[in-house]
């Protein structure tokens, strides 16, 4: 597999044009008028003293929704994952993760920098690890081998095309890992998309993990923020490490107000994004030179092969940008598009039209 390049388009900022169809990520959504009103009116206090009522309400709701003892608001998914890895591991250990995972590729080596751990990546078809594969990579208990400290799964698996873990596979990994004395953390940045695709609730599909990070700022449309959920003891430790990373915020209820709307109201609309992704996948599959299997598009992310178009992903995305459609290359041969609440069906149809045009121009050149 080729090296992962750059998940974002080379033209940040171009998404601000209203006629632009921005498919770079579901992180680009703007807060809704309802969110902005709630932010304006939010009751706030100093969250470092745990006195922000809106933050406290958001943390309590997140814990309830995930069926856990406690939750903590963090500014980003990266910080949430970094804190969880720090709590579960000791310096000099290894973290088993999938080869395309965010903790391995896009978190600025925080696993090494902050926790002193090394990733032990495993490539899995469609990004879905199984216990059979994980088991082979757990370090034998020999004094001269760095020991495995943690298994980290990602659901949905972003760069594997938003793929979804069957819950039985997750539970087998968690059960066997626990028998081996190993904790399992979920990078659930898009766990509500996974739950939507599975038709189950998030508490149900995550119950065996030791900790879960999920993002409000992706498909749920909040401007900022993620939560870490787990036991009371885990969250108490997370509060310490959040502070050490500079993530102790003050009147953060301004952010939590939008987060509450994301959590209470936007989790039930994700099927719309999945249907739009299906629509895009079906259209892309018809375009000569593009390879994608629509049956494998389970959520709001499409990663497709463009090597038959005569363009690499940089040329492809640059030509699309000129037609007001922005998306990002993953490798020189693959491109990612992500649907979200700020792109409707008409925008997706326009994006398909633009892809058809650049591919047919490239074929004629
Ligand atoms: N993902 C972003 C980029 O960083 C790649 C995106 O556009 O998809 N876990 C997963 C699975 C993620 O996809 C992301 C962000 C994070 C963690 C980190 O979240 P943030 O950006 O809040 O630090």
Short mmCIF file of N, CA and C and ligand atoms in Angstrom, two decimals, residues 7-8 25 76-78 81 102 107 154 158-159 187 189-190 213 218 336, ligand 1:
data_model
loop_
_atom_site.label_atom_id
_atom_site.label_comp_id
_atom_site.label_asym_id
_atom_site.label_seq_id
_atom_site.Cartn_x
_atom_site.Cartn_y
_atom_site.Cartn_z
N UNK A 7 -4.96 14.16 3.93
CA UNK A 7 -6.40 13.96 3.88
C UNK A 7 -7.18 15.20 3.45
N UNK A 8 -6.58 16.35 3.59
CA UNK A 8 -7.29 17.58 3.25
C UNK A 8 -6.88 18.02 1.85
N UNK A 25 -14.27 16.96 4.27
CA UNK A 25 -14.47 16.26 5.54
C UNK A 25 -15.80 16.69 6.15
N UNK A 76 -10.53 18.41 21.30
CA UNK A 76 -10.42 17.73 20.00
C UNK A 76 -10.36 16.21 20.19
N UNK A 77 -10.63 15.53 19.09
CA UNK A 77 -10.53 14.07 19.10
C UNK A 77 -9.10 13.63 19.35
N UNK A 78 -8.16 14.37 18.79
CA UNK A 78 -6.75 14.04 18.97
C UNK A 78 -6.38 14.08 20.45
N UNK A 81 -7.98 11.00 22.24
CA UNK A 81 -7.24 9.76 22.01
C UNK A 81 -5.90 9.79 22.75
N UNK A 102 -6.23 6.75 12.62
CA UNK A 102 -5.93 8.15 12.93
C UNK A 102 -4.85 8.24 13.99
N UNK A 107 -1.96 11.94 14.27
CA UNK A 107 -1.98 12.58 15.60
C UNK A 107 -0.59 13.02 16.01
N UNK A 154 -10.78 1.69 15.55
CA UNK A 154 -11.39 2.92 15.02
C UNK A 154 -12.70 2.55 14.32
N UNK A 158 -12.03 5.61 9.28
CA UNK A 158 -12.05 6.75 8.37
C UNK A 158 -11.38 6.45 7.03
N UNK A 159 -10.08 6.21 7.04
CA UNK A 159 -9.34 6.12 5.78
C UNK A 159 -9.53 4.78 5.06
N UNK A 187 -11.38 4.66 19.22
CA UNK A 187 -11.44 5.95 18.55
C UNK A 187 -12.77 5.95 17.81
N UNK A 189 -14.52 8.52 16.74
CA UNK A 189 -14.78 9.87 16.20
C UNK A 189 -16.14 9.89 15.50
N UNK A 190 -16.44 8.80 14.76
CA UNK A 190 -17.71 8.72 14.02
C UNK A 190 -18.53 7.51 14.47
N UNK A 213 -13.69 7.48 22.76
CA UNK A 213 -13.64 8.89 22.38
C UNK A 213 -14.63 9.07 21.24
N UNK A 218 -17.69 16.40 14.02
CA UNK A 218 -17.65 15.77 12.68
C UNK A 218 -19.09 15.72 12.16
N UNK A 336 -10.56 10.89 -1.21
CA UNK A 336 -11.64 10.74 -0.21
C UNK A 336 -12.68 11.85 -0.39
N1 LIG B 1 -10.15 13.32 11.19
C1 LIG B 1 -9.95 14.37 10.22
C2 LIG B 1 -8.49 14.44 9.77
O1 LIG B 1 -7.66 14.62 10.85
C3 LIG B 1 -8.05 13.23 8.99
C4 LIG B 1 -10.86 14.12 9.06
O2 LIG B 1 -11.01 15.05 8.25
O3 LIG B 1 -11.42 13.03 8.94
N2 LIG B 1 -10.13 10.06 14.96
C5 LIG B 1 -10.60 9.97 13.72
C6 LIG B 1 -11.07 8.67 13.20
C7 LIG B 1 -10.66 11.11 12.91
O4 LIG B 1 -11.12 11.00 11.68
C8 LIG B 1 -10.22 12.34 13.42
C9 LIG B 1 -10.20 13.58 12.57
C10 LIG B 1 -9.76 12.38 14.75
C11 LIG B 1 -9.70 11.21 15.49
C12 LIG B 1 -9.23 13.64 15.39
O5 LIG B 1 -10.20 14.58 15.63
P1 LIG B 1 -9.79 16.13 15.79
O6 LIG B 1 -9.66 16.68 14.40
O7 LIG B 1 -10.93 16.71 16.55
O8 LIG B 1 -8.51 16.18 16.55
#
